[in-house]
Coordinates of N, CA and C and ligand atoms in Angstrom, one line a residue:
M247 N 5.8 -27.7 -0.5 CA 5.6 -27.9 1.0 C 4.3 -28.5 1.3
S248 N 3.2 -28.2 0.5 CA 1.9 -28.6 0.8 C 1.8 -30.1 0.3
V249 N 2.6 -30.5 -0.6 CA 2.5 -31.8 -1.2 C 2.6 -32.9 -0.1
D250 N 3.5 -32.7 0.8 CA 3.8 -33.7 1.8 C 2.7 -33.7 2.9
S251 N 1.7 -32.8 2.8 CA 0.6 -32.8 3.7 C -0.6 -33.5 3.0
G252 N -0.3 -34.0 1.8 CA -1.4 -34.7 1.0 C -2.1 -33.8 0.0
L253 N -1.7 -32.5 -0.1 CA -2.4 -31.6 -1.1 C -1.8 -31.7 -2.4
P254 N -2.5 -31.7 -3.4 CA -1.8 -31.8 -4.8 C -1.1 -30.6 -5.2
A255 N 0.0 -30.8 -5.9 CA 0.8 -29.7 -6.5 C -0.1 -28.9 -7.5
F256 N 0.3 -27.8 -7.8 CA -0.5 -27.0 -8.8 C -0.4 -27.7 -10.2
R257 N 0.7 -28.1 -10.5 CA 0.9 -28.7 -11.9 C 1.2 -30.1 -11.9
G258 N 1.4 -30.8 -13.1 CA 1.8 -32.2 -13.2 C 0.7 -33.1 -13.3
S259 N 1.0 -34.3 -13.7 CA 0.0 -35.3 -14.1 C -0.9 -35.6 -12.8
D260 N -0.3 -35.6 -11.5 CA -1.2 -35.8 -10.4 C -1.4 -34.5 -9.7
G261 N -1.4 -33.3 -10.4 CA -1.6 -32.1 -9.8 C -3.0 -31.7 -9.5
L262 N -3.2 -30.5 -9.0 CA -4.5 -30.0 -8.6 C -5.6 -30.3 -9.6
W263 N -5.3 -30.0 -10.8 CA -6.4 -30.0 -11.9 C -6.9 -31.4 -12.1
T264 N -6.1 -32.5 -11.9 CA -6.5 -33.7 -12.1 C -7.1 -34.4 -10.8
A265 N -6.3 -34.2 -9.7 CA -6.6 -34.8 -8.4 C -8.0 -34.3 -7.9
L266 N -8.3 -33.0 -8.1 CA -9.5 -32.5 -7.6 C -10.7 -32.4 -8.6
L267 N -10.5 -33.1 -9.7 CA -11.5 -33.0 -10.7 C -12.9 -33.5 -10.3
P268 N -13.9 -32.6 -10.2 CA -15.2 -33.1 -9.7 C -15.8 -34.0 -10.7
E269 N -16.6 -34.9 -10.3 CA -17.3 -35.9 -11.1 C -18.0 -35.2 -12.3
G270 N -17.9 -35.7 -13.5 CA -18.6 -35.2 -14.6 C -17.9 -34.0 -15.2
M271 N -16.7 -33.6 -14.8 CA -15.9 -32.5 -15.4 C -14.7 -33.1 -16.0
S272 N -14.4 -32.7 -17.3 CA -13.2 -33.3 -17.9 C -12.1 -32.3 -17.7
E273 N -10.8 -32.9 -17.8 CA -9.7 -32.1 -17.5 C -9.5 -31.0 -18.5
R274 N -10.1 -31.2 -19.7 CA -10.0 -30.1 -20.7 C -10.7 -28.9 -20.3
E275 N -11.8 -29.1 -19.6 CA -12.7 -28.0 -19.1 C -12.0 -27.1 -18.1
V276 N -11.1 -27.8 -17.4 CA -10.6 -27.1 -16.2 C -9.6 -26.0 -16.5
G277 N -8.9 -26.1 -17.7 CA -8.0 -25.1 -18.0 C -8.6 -23.7 -17.9
S278 N -9.8 -23.5 -18.3 CA -10.3 -22.1 -18.3 C -10.6 -21.7 -16.8
L279 N -10.6 -22.6 -15.9 CA -10.8 -22.2 -14.5 C -9.6 -21.7 -13.8
T280 N -8.5 -21.5 -14.6 CA -7.4 -20.8 -14.0 C -7.4 -19.3 -14.4
Q281 N -8.4 -18.9 -15.2 CA -8.4 -17.5 -15.5 C -9.3 -16.7 -14.7
G282 N -8.9 -15.4 -14.5 CA -9.5 -14.5 -13.6 C -10.9 -14.3 -13.7
D283 N -11.5 -14.5 -14.9 CA -13.0 -14.2 -15.1 C -13.8 -15.5 -15.1
C284 N -13.2 -16.6 -14.5 CA -13.9 -17.9 -14.6 C -15.2 -17.9 -13.8
F285 N -15.1 -17.2 -12.6 CA -16.3 -17.2 -11.7 C -17.5 -16.4 -12.3
V286 N -17.1 -15.5 -13.1 CA -18.2 -14.6 -13.9 C -18.7 -15.4 -15.1
I287 N -17.8 -16.1 -15.8 CA -18.3 -16.8 -17.1 C -18.8 -18.2 -16.8
R288 N -18.2 -18.9 -15.9 CA -18.7 -20.3 -15.5 C -18.8 -20.4 -14.0
P289 N -19.8 -19.7 -13.4 CA -19.8 -19.7 -11.9 C -20.0 -21.1 -11.3
E290 N -20.9 -21.9 -11.9 CA -21.2 -23.2 -11.4 C -20.0 -24.1 -11.3
Q291 N -19.4 -24.2 -12.5 CA -18.1 -25.0 -12.6 C -17.0 -24.5 -11.7
A292 N -16.9 -23.2 -11.7 CA -15.7 -22.7 -11.0 C -15.9 -23.0 -9.5
W293 N -17.2 -22.8 -9.0 CA -17.5 -23.0 -7.6 C -17.4 -24.5 -7.2
T294 N -17.8 -25.4 -8.2 CA -17.8 -26.8 -8.0 C -16.3 -27.2 -7.8
F295 N -15.5 -26.7 -8.7 CA -14.1 -27.1 -8.7 C -13.3 -26.6 -7.4
Y296 N -13.5 -25.3 -7.2 CA -12.8 -24.7 -6.0 C -13.4 -25.0 -4.7
G297 N -14.7 -25.4 -4.7 CA -15.2 -25.9 -3.5 C -14.6 -27.2 -3.1
H298 N -14.3 -28.0 -4.0 CA -13.6 -29.2 -3.8 C -12.3 -29.0 -3.2
A299 N -11.6 -28.0 -3.8 CA -10.2 -27.6 -3.4 C -10.3 -27.0 -1.9
L300 N -11.3 -26.2 -1.7 CA -11.4 -25.7 -0.3 C -11.7 -26.8 0.7
D301 N -12.5 -27.8 0.4 CA -12.6 -28.9 1.3 C -11.3 -29.6 1.6
A302 N -10.5 -29.9 0.5 CA -9.2 -30.5 0.7 C -8.3 -29.7 1.5
C303 N -8.3 -28.4 1.4 CA -7.4 -27.5 2.3 C -7.9 -27.4 3.7
R304 N -9.2 -27.4 3.9 CA -9.8 -27.5 5.2 C -9.3 -28.7 6.1
H305 N -9.3 -29.8 5.3 CA -9.0 -31.1 6.0 C -7.6 -31.5 6.0
A306 N -6.7 -30.7 5.4 CA -5.3 -31.2 5.3 C -4.6 -30.8 6.6
T307 N -3.8 -31.8 7.1 CA -3.1 -31.5 8.4 C -1.6 -31.2 7.9
P308 N -1.1 -30.1 8.4 CA 0.3 -29.8 8.1 C 1.3 -30.9 8.5
H309 N 2.2 -31.2 7.6 CA 3.3 -32.2 8.0 C 4.2 -31.7 8.9
D310 N 5.1 -32.6 9.4 CA 6.1 -32.3 10.5 C 7.0 -31.3 10.2
G311 N 7.3 -31.0 8.8 CA 8.2 -30.1 8.5 C 8.0 -28.6 8.9
Y312 N 6.6 -28.3 9.1 CA 6.3 -27.0 9.5 C 6.8 -26.9 11.0
R313 N 6.5 -27.9 11.8 CA 6.9 -27.9 13.2 C 8.5 -27.7 13.3
L314 N 9.2 -28.5 12.5 CA 10.7 -28.4 12.5 C 11.1 -26.9 12.3
I315 N 10.6 -26.3 11.2 CA 11.0 -24.9 10.9 C 10.6 -23.9 12.1
R316 N 9.4 -24.2 12.7 CA 9.1 -23.4 13.9 C 10.0 -23.6 15.1
A317 N 10.5 -24.9 15.2 CA 11.4 -25.2 16.3 C 12.8 -24.5 16.1
W318 N 13.2 -24.5 14.9 CA 14.5 -23.9 14.5 C 14.5 -22.4 14.8
A319 N 13.3 -21.8 14.5 CA 13.1 -20.3 14.6 C 12.9 -19.9 16.0
A320 N 12.4 -20.9 16.9 CA 12.0 -20.5 18.3 C 13.1 -19.9 19.0
D321 N 14.4 -20.3 18.9 CA 15.4 -19.7 19.7 C 16.2 -18.6 18.9
K322 N 15.7 -18.2 17.8 CA 16.3 -17.0 17.1 C 15.5 -15.8 17.5
R323 N 16.3 -14.7 17.7 CA 15.7 -13.5 18.2 C 14.5 -13.0 17.5
H324 N 14.5 -13.1 16.2 CA 13.4 -12.6 15.3 C 12.5 -13.7 14.8
G325 N 12.8 -14.9 15.2 CA 11.9 -16.0 14.7 C 11.9 -16.2 13.2
A326 N 10.8 -16.6 12.6 CA 10.7 -16.9 11.2 C 9.5 -16.1 10.6
F327 N 9.5 -16.0 9.3 CA 8.5 -15.4 8.6 C 8.3 -16.2 7.3
A328 N 7.1 -16.6 7.1 CA 6.7 -17.5 5.9 C 6.3 -16.5 4.8
Y329 N 6.8 -16.8 3.6 CA 6.4 -16.2 2.3 C 6.0 -17.3 1.4
T330 N 4.7 -17.3 1.1 CA 4.3 -18.5 0.3 C 3.3 -18.1 -0.8
S331 N 3.4 -18.9 -2.0 CA 2.5 -18.7 -3.0 C 1.3 -19.7 -2.9
N332 N 1.4 -20.6 -1.9 CA 0.3 -21.5 -1.7 C -0.9 -20.7 -1.0
V333 N -2.1 -21.2 -1.5 CA -3.3 -20.5 -1.0 C -4.0 -21.3 0.0
D334 N -3.5 -22.4 0.5 CA -4.2 -23.4 1.3 C -4.2 -23.1 2.8
G335 N -3.4 -22.0 3.2 CA -3.4 -21.7 4.7 C -2.8 -22.6 5.6
Q336 N -1.9 -23.5 5.0 CA -1.3 -24.5 5.9 C -0.2 -23.9 6.9
F337 N 0.4 -22.8 6.6 CA 1.3 -22.2 7.5 C 0.6 -21.8 8.8
Q338 N -0.5 -21.1 8.6 CA -1.4 -20.6 9.8 C -1.9 -21.8 10.5
T339 N -2.3 -22.8 9.8 CA -2.8 -24.0 10.5 C -1.7 -24.7 11.3
A340 N -0.5 -24.6 10.8 CA 0.6 -25.2 11.5 C 1.2 -24.3 12.7
G341 N 0.5 -23.1 12.9 CA 0.9 -22.4 14.1 C 1.6 -21.1 13.8
F342 N 2.0 -20.8 12.5 CA 2.6 -19.6 12.2 C 1.6 -18.4 12.4
P343 N 1.9 -17.4 13.2 CA 1.0 -16.3 13.5 C 0.6 -15.5 12.2
D344 N -0.6 -15.1 12.2 CA -1.1 -14.4 11.0 C -0.2 -13.2 10.6
D345 N 0.5 -12.5 11.5 CA 1.3 -11.4 11.1 C 2.7 -11.9 10.8
R346 N 2.9 -13.2 10.6 CA 4.3 -13.7 10.2 C 4.1 -14.5 8.9
V347 N 3.1 -14.2 8.1 CA 2.9 -15.0 6.9 C 2.5 -13.9 5.7
V348 N 3.2 -14.1 4.6 CA 2.8 -13.4 3.4 C 2.2 -14.5 2.4
E349 N 1.0 -14.3 2.0 CA 0.5 -15.2 1.0 C 0.3 -14.4 -0.3
C350 N 1.5 -14.5 -1.1 CA 1.6 -13.5 -2.2 C 0.5 -13.7 -3.3
H351 N -0.1 -14.9 -3.4 CA -1.2 -15.1 -4.3 C -2.5 -15.2 -3.6
G352 N -2.6 -14.7 -2.4 CA -3.9 -14.7 -1.6 C -4.2 -16.0 -0.9
T353 N -5.4 -16.2 -0.7 CA -5.8 -17.4 0.1 C -7.2 -17.9 -0.4
I354 N -7.4 -19.2 -0.2 CA -8.6 -19.8 -0.6 C -9.6 -19.7 0.6
H355 N -9.1 -19.3 1.8 CA -10.0 -19.3 3.0 C -10.6 -17.9 3.2
S356 N -10.5 -16.9 2.3 CA -11.2 -15.6 2.4 C -12.0 -15.5 1.1
L357 N -13.1 -14.8 1.2 CA -13.9 -14.5 0.0 C -13.9 -13.0 -0.4
Q358 N -14.2 -12.8 -1.6 CA -14.3 -11.3 -2.0 C -15.4 -11.3 -3.0
C359 N -15.9 -10.1 -3.3 CA -16.9 -9.9 -4.3 C -16.4 -10.0 -5.7
T360 N -17.1 -10.7 -6.7 CA -16.6 -10.7 -8.0 C -16.7 -9.4 -8.8
V361 N -17.5 -8.4 -8.4 CA -17.7 -7.2 -9.1 C -16.4 -6.3 -9.1
P362 N -15.5 -6.1 -8.2 CA -15.8 -6.2 -6.7 C -16.4 -4.8 -6.2
C363 N -17.5 -4.9 -5.4 CA -18.1 -3.7 -4.9 C -17.4 -3.1 -3.8
T364 N -16.5 -3.9 -3.2 CA -15.7 -3.3 -2.1 C -14.4 -4.0 -2.0
Q365 N -13.5 -3.5 -1.3 CA -12.2 -4.0 -1.2 C -12.1 -5.0 0.1
S366 N -13.3 -5.1 0.8 CA -13.2 -5.9 2.0 C -13.3 -7.4 1.7
L367 N -12.8 -8.1 2.5 CA -12.8 -9.6 2.4 C -13.5 -10.3 3.6
W368 N -14.0 -11.4 3.5 CA -14.6 -12.1 4.6 C -14.2 -13.5 4.6
H369 N -14.3 -14.2 5.8 CA -13.8 -15.6 5.9 C -14.8 -16.5 5.1
T370 N -14.3 -17.6 4.5 CA -15.3 -18.5 3.9 C -16.3 -19.1 4.8
G371 N -16.0 -19.1 6.1 CA -17.0 -19.7 7.0 C -17.2 -21.1 6.6
R372 N -18.5 -21.5 6.5 CA -18.8 -22.9 6.2 C -19.2 -23.1 4.7
V373 N -18.8 -22.2 3.9 CA -19.2 -22.3 2.5 C -18.7 -23.7 2.0
S374 N -19.6 -24.4 1.3 CA -19.4 -25.6 0.6 C -20.1 -25.7 -0.6
R375 N -19.8 -26.8 -1.4 CA -20.5 -26.8 -2.7 C -21.2 -28.2 -2.8
E376 N -22.1 -28.4 -2.0 CA -22.9 -29.7 -2.3 C -23.9 -29.3 -3.4
A377 N -24.2 -30.4 -4.1 CA -25.3 -30.2 -5.1 C -26.5 -29.5 -4.6
G378 N -27.0 -28.5 -5.3 CA -28.2 -27.8 -5.0 C -27.9 -26.6 -4.0
D379 N -26.8 -26.5 -3.5 CA -26.5 -25.3 -2.7 C -26.6 -24.1 -3.6
A380 N -27.0 -22.9 -3.0 CA -26.9 -21.7 -3.7 C -25.4 -21.3 -3.8
L381 N -25.0 -20.5 -4.9 CA -23.6 -20.1 -4.9 C -23.4 -19.0 -3.9
P382 N -22.2 -19.0 -3.3 CA -21.8 -18.0 -2.3 C -22.0 -16.6 -2.8
A383 N -22.6 -15.7 -2.1 CA -22.9 -14.3 -2.5 C -22.1 -13.4 -1.7
C384 N -21.8 -12.2 -2.4 CA -21.2 -11.1 -1.7 C -22.0 -10.7 -0.5
I385 N -21.5 -10.5 0.7 CA -22.3 -10.2 1.9 C -22.6 -8.6 1.8
H386 N -22.0 -7.9 0.9 CA -22.3 -6.4 0.8 C -23.4 -6.1 -0.3
C387 N -23.2 -6.8 -1.5 CA -24.1 -6.3 -2.6 C -25.0 -7.5 -3.1
G388 N -24.6 -8.7 -2.7 CA -25.4 -9.9 -3.2 C -24.9 -10.5 -4.5
A389 N -23.9 -9.9 -5.2 CA -23.3 -10.4 -6.4 C -22.6 -11.8 -6.0
L390 N -22.1 -12.4 -7.0 CA -21.4 -13.7 -6.7 C -20.1 -13.4 -6.0
A391 N -19.9 -14.2 -5.0 CA -18.6 -14.2 -4.2 C -17.6 -15.2 -4.9
R392 N -16.3 -14.9 -4.6 CA -15.3 -15.9 -5.1 C -14.1 -15.8 -4.1
P393 N -13.3 -16.9 -4.1 CA -12.1 -17.0 -3.2 C -11.2 -15.8 -3.5
N394 N -10.4 -15.4 -2.5 CA -9.5 -14.3 -2.7 C -8.1 -14.8 -3.1
F395 N -8.0 -15.6 -4.1 CA -6.7 -16.0 -4.6 C -6.5 -15.4 -6.0
L396 N -5.3 -15.2 -6.4 CA -4.9 -14.6 -7.7 C -4.9 -15.7 -8.7
M397 N -5.7 -15.4 -9.8 CA -5.7 -16.4 -11.0 C -4.9 -15.6 -12.2
F398 N -4.9 -16.2 -13.3 CA -4.3 -15.6 -14.4 C -5.1 -14.5 -14.9
S399 N -4.5 -13.4 -15.4 CA -5.2 -12.2 -15.9 C -6.4 -11.8 -15.1
D400 N -6.1 -11.8 -13.8 CA -7.1 -11.6 -12.7 C -7.2 -10.2 -12.3
V401 N -7.9 -9.3 -13.1 CA -7.8 -7.9 -12.8 C -8.7 -7.5 -11.6
D402 N -9.6 -8.4 -11.3 CA -10.6 -8.2 -10.1 C -10.1 -8.7 -8.8
W403 N -8.9 -9.3 -8.8 CA -8.4 -9.8 -7.4 C -8.2 -8.6 -6.5
V404 N -8.7 -8.8 -5.3 CA -8.5 -7.7 -4.2 C -7.3 -8.0 -3.5
P405 N -6.2 -7.2 -3.6 CA -4.9 -7.4 -3.0 C -4.7 -6.9 -1.6
V406 N -5.8 -6.3 -1.0 CA -5.5 -5.6 0.3 C -4.9 -6.6 1.4
R407 N -5.4 -7.8 1.5 CA -4.9 -8.6 2.6 C -3.4 -8.9 2.4
T408 N -3.1 -9.3 1.1 CA -1.7 -9.5 0.8 C -0.8 -8.3 1.0
A409 N -1.3 -7.1 0.7 CA -0.5 -5.9 0.9 C -0.3 -5.7 2.3
T410 N -1.3 -5.9 3.1 CA -1.0 -5.8 4.6 C 0.1 -6.7 5.0
Q411 N 0.0 -8.0 4.5 CA 1.0 -9.0 4.9 C 2.5 -8.5 4.4
Q412 N 2.5 -8.0 3.2 CA 3.8 -7.5 2.7 C 4.3 -6.4 3.6
A413 N 3.5 -5.5 4.1 CA 3.9 -4.5 5.0 C 4.4 -5.0 6.3
N414 N 3.8 -6.1 6.8 CA 4.3 -6.8 8.0 C 5.7 -7.3 7.8
L415 N 5.9 -7.8 6.6 CA 7.2 -8.4 6.3 C 8.3 -7.4 6.2
R416 N 8.0 -6.2 5.6 CA 9.0 -5.1 5.4 C 9.4 -4.6 6.9
K417 N 8.4 -4.5 7.7 CA 8.6 -4.1 9.1 C 9.6 -5.1 9.8
W418 N 9.2 -6.4 9.7 CA 10.0 -7.5 10.3 C 11.4 -7.4 9.8
R419 N 11.6 -7.4 8.4 CA 12.8 -7.4 7.8 C 13.8 -6.3 8.2
A420 N 13.2 -5.1 8.5 CA 14.0 -3.9 8.8 C 15.0 -4.2 10.0
D421 N 14.6 -5.1 11.0 CA 15.4 -5.3 12.2 C 16.3 -6.5 12.1
I422 N 16.2 -7.3 11.0 CA 17.1 -8.5 11.0 C 18.4 -8.2 10.4
E423 N 19.5 -8.6 11.1 CA 20.8 -8.4 10.7 C 21.4 -9.5 9.8
R424 N 21.1 -10.7 10.2 CA 21.7 -11.9 9.4 C 20.6 -12.9 9.1
P425 N 19.7 -12.5 8.1 CA 18.6 -13.4 7.7 C 19.1 -14.6 6.8
V426 N 18.4 -15.6 6.8 CA 18.7 -16.6 5.7 C 17.3 -17.1 5.2
V427 N 17.4 -17.3 3.9 CA 16.1 -17.8 3.2 C 16.1 -19.3 3.0
L428 N 15.1 -20.0 3.4 CA 14.9 -21.4 3.2 C 13.8 -21.5 2.2
E429 N 14.2 -21.8 0.8 CA 13.1 -21.8 -0.2 C 12.9 -23.3 -0.5
I430 N 11.6 -23.6 -0.5 CA 11.1 -24.9 -0.5 C 10.2 -25.2 -1.7
G431 N 10.7 -26.0 -2.6 CA 9.8 -26.4 -3.7 C 9.2 -25.3 -4.6
A432 N 10.0 -24.2 -4.8 CA 9.4 -23.2 -5.6 C 9.7 -23.4 -7.1
G433 N 8.6 -23.4 -7.9 CA 8.6 -23.8 -9.3 C 9.2 -22.6 -10.1
L434 N 9.6 -23.0 -11.4 CA 10.0 -22.1 -12.3 C 9.0 -21.5 -13.3
A435 N 7.9 -22.1 -13.3 CA 6.8 -21.7 -14.2 C 6.2 -20.4 -13.8
V436 N 5.8 -20.3 -12.5 CA 5.4 -19.0 -12.1 C 6.4 -18.7 -10.9
P437 N 7.5 -17.8 -11.2 CA 8.6 -17.8 -10.4 C 8.6 -16.8 -9.2
S438 N 7.4 -16.5 -8.7 CA 7.2 -15.4 -7.7 C 8.1 -15.8 -6.5
I439 N 8.1 -17.1 -6.1 CA 8.8 -17.3 -4.8 C 10.3 -17.4 -5.1
R440 N 10.8 -17.9 -6.3 CA 12.2 -17.8 -6.6 C 12.7 -16.4 -6.6
L441 N 12.0 -15.5 -7.3 CA 12.4 -14.1 -7.4 C 12.5 -13.5 -6.0
F442 N 11.5 -13.8 -5.2 CA 11.6 -13.2 -3.8 C 12.8 -13.7 -3.1
A443 N 13.0 -15.1 -3.2 CA 14.2 -15.7 -2.5 C 15.4 -15.1 -2.9
E444 N 15.5 -14.9 -4.1 CA 16.9 -14.5 -4.7 C 17.1 -13.0 -4.4
T445 N 16.2 -12.3 -4.3 CA 16.3 -10.8 -4.1 C 16.1 -10.3 -2.7
F446 N 16.0 -11.2 -1.8 CA 15.7 -10.9 -0.4 C 17.0 -10.3 0.3
G447 N 18.1 -10.6 -0.4 CA 19.4 -10.1 0.3 C 19.9 -10.9 1.4
A448 N 19.8 -12.2 1.3 CA 20.3 -13.1 2.3 C 20.8 -14.4 1.7
P449 N 21.6 -15.2 2.3 CA 22.0 -16.5 1.8 C 20.8 -17.3 1.6
L450 N 20.9 -18.2 0.7 CA 19.7 -19.0 0.3 C 19.9 -20.5 0.3
I451 N 19.1 -21.2 1.0 CA 19.1 -22.7 0.9 C 17.9 -23.1 0.1
R452 N 18.1 -23.7 -1.0 CA 17.1 -24.0 -2.0 C 16.8 -25.6 -2.0
I453 N 15.6 -25.9 -1.5 CA 15.3 -27.3 -1.5 C 14.3 -27.6 -2.7
N454 N 14.6 -28.4 -3.6 CA 13.8 -28.6 -4.8 C 14.0 -30.0 -5.4
L455 N 12.9 -30.6 -5.8 CA 12.9 -32.0 -6.3 C 13.5 -32.1 -7.8
E456 N 13.4 -31.0 -8.5 CA 13.8 -31.0 -9.9 C 15.0 -30.1 -10.2
D457 N 15.0 -28.9 -9.7 CA 16.0 -27.9 -10.0 C 16.5 -27.2 -8.8
E458 N 17.5 -27.8 -8.2 CA 18.1 -27.2 -7.0 C 19.2 -26.3 -7.2
R459 N 19.6 -26.1 -8.4 CA 20.8 -25.3 -8.7 C 20.7 -23.9 -8.1
V460 N 21.9 -23.4 -7.7 CA 22.0 -22.0 -7.2 C 23.2 -21.4 -7.8
D461 N 23.2 -20.1 -8.0 CA 24.3 -19.4 -8.8 C 25.2 -18.8 -7.8
R462 N 24.9 -18.4 -6.6 CA 25.9 -17.6 -5.8 C 26.6 -18.5 -4.8
V463 N 27.8 -18.1 -4.5 CA 28.7 -18.9 -3.6 C 28.1 -18.9 -2.2
T464 N 27.2 -18.0 -1.9 CA 26.6 -18.0 -0.5 C 25.5 -19.0 -0.4
D465 N 25.0 -19.5 -1.4 CA 23.8 -20.4 -1.5 C 24.1 -21.8 -1.5
V466 N 23.1 -22.6 -1.1 CA 23.2 -24.1 -1.1 C 21.9 -24.7 -1.8
G467 N 22.1 -25.6 -2.6 CA 21.0 -26.3 -3.2 C 20.9 -27.7 -2.8
I468 N 19.8 -28.2 -2.4 CA 19.5 -29.6 -1.9 C 18.4 -30.2 -2.7
R469 N 18.7 -31.4 -3.3 CA 17.6 -32.0 -4.1 C 16.8 -33.0 -3.2
G470 N 15.5 -32.8 -3.3 CA 14.6 -33.7 -2.4 C 13.3 -33.1 -2.2
T471 N 12.4 -33.9 -1.5 CA 11.1 -33.4 -1.2 C 11.2 -32.6 0.2
A472 N 10.2 -31.8 0.4 CA 10.2 -30.9 1.6 C 10.5 -31.6 2.8
L473 N 9.6 -32.5 3.2 CA 9.7 -33.0 4.5 C 10.9 -33.9 4.7
A474 N 11.4 -34.7 3.7 CA 12.6 -35.5 3.8 C 13.8 -34.6 4.0
V475 N 13.9 -33.5 3.3 CA 15.1 -32.7 3.4 C 15.1 -32.0 4.7
L476 N 13.9 -31.4 5.1 CA 13.8 -30.7 6.4 C 14.2 -31.7 7.6
R477 N 13.8 -32.9 7.5 CA 14.2 -33.9 8.5 C 15.8 -34.1 8.5
E478 N 16.3 -34.2 7.3 CA 17.8 -34.3 7.2 C 18.5 -33.2 7.8
I479 N 18.0 -32.0 7.6 CA 18.6 -30.7 8.1 C 18.5 -30.7 9.6
D480 N 17.3 -31.2 10.1 CA 17.1 -31.2 11.6 C 18.1 -32.2 12.2
A481 N 18.2 -33.4 11.6 CA 19.2 -34.3 12.1 C 20.6 -33.8 12.2
A482 N 21.0 -33.1 11.1 CA 22.3 -32.5 11.1 C 22.5 -31.4 12.1
L483 N 21.4 -30.6 12.3 CA 21.5 -29.6 13.4 C 21.6 -30.1 14.8
T484 N 20.9 -31.3 15.0 CA 20.9 -31.9 16.3 C 22.3 -32.5 16.5
A485 N 22.9 -33.2 15.5 CA 24.2 -33.8 15.6 C 25.3 -32.7 15.8
G486 N 25.1 -31.6 15.2 CA 26.1 -30.4 15.2 C 26.0 -29.9 16.6
A487 N 24.8 -29.7 17.2 CA 24.7 -29.2 18.6 C 25.3 -30.2 19.6
R488 N 25.2 -31.5 19.4 CA 25.7 -32.5 20.3 C 27.3 -32.4 20.2
L489 N 27.8 -32.2 19.0 CA 29.2 -32.1 18.8 C 29.7 -30.9 19.6
V490 N 29.1 -29.8 19.4 CA 29.5 -28.5 20.2 C 29.5 -28.8 21.6
E491 N 28.5 -29.5 22.1 CA 28.4 -29.8 23.5 C 29.6 -30.7 24.0
T492 N 29.9 -31.6 23.2 CA 30.9 -32.6 23.5 C 32.3 -31.8 23.6
I493 N 32.6 -31.0 22.6 CA 33.8 -30.1 22.5 C 33.9 -29.3 23.7
S494 N 32.8 -28.6 24.1 CA 32.9 -27.6 25.2 C 32.8 -28.3 26.5
Ligands
ZN614 ZN1 -20.3 -7.1 -3.8

């Protein structure tokens, strides 16, 4: 979903690791920056790398697909709820209310303590990584701060924000009689989103560029990129609505 807003995908030859590589850092070095202890072991490199990513996320403009989904949801009694493993905050930037988003892997826009001395989080504010800047510090104890997203083997990730979002989702789901899941570009390597979509207990529309297969008769798979397929669906909905108007 974020790729069409110009943000790099997590993996692949033009993925995050290559596209956001700061000057002077080789791709081989970056692998260790996916591990939960990277901010403790290599604070300078970790902050240089993720500072770049933070800047890219701050400046990205959500593509039109977000608006289309919001428009479809606008005349539904319960609207839409976004469940994303993206940490870039694009759903909120696109106008999804905070209490209608689950970011299951956290967010790059909040900071937490690396110790962590507290479970509390705070907004990144104007944190940036220009050469010579001091590394961001915990506002409570002064230890190094880090973004509140989940990395691999990340025992120190503070999950409170995501837990609150999950509770919002459970409350919302309790009232819905006929939900539908629109799964967009969910990968198989870290299948959090696929698992969520398949176990939500609703018909599933799977949009995927590589593997759009679905197993249940209730589900539909569409091959393509997010924005292109969302536009096609929107055109079909508009044509369908016109047809209904004509018939009635
Ligand atoms: Zn602290």
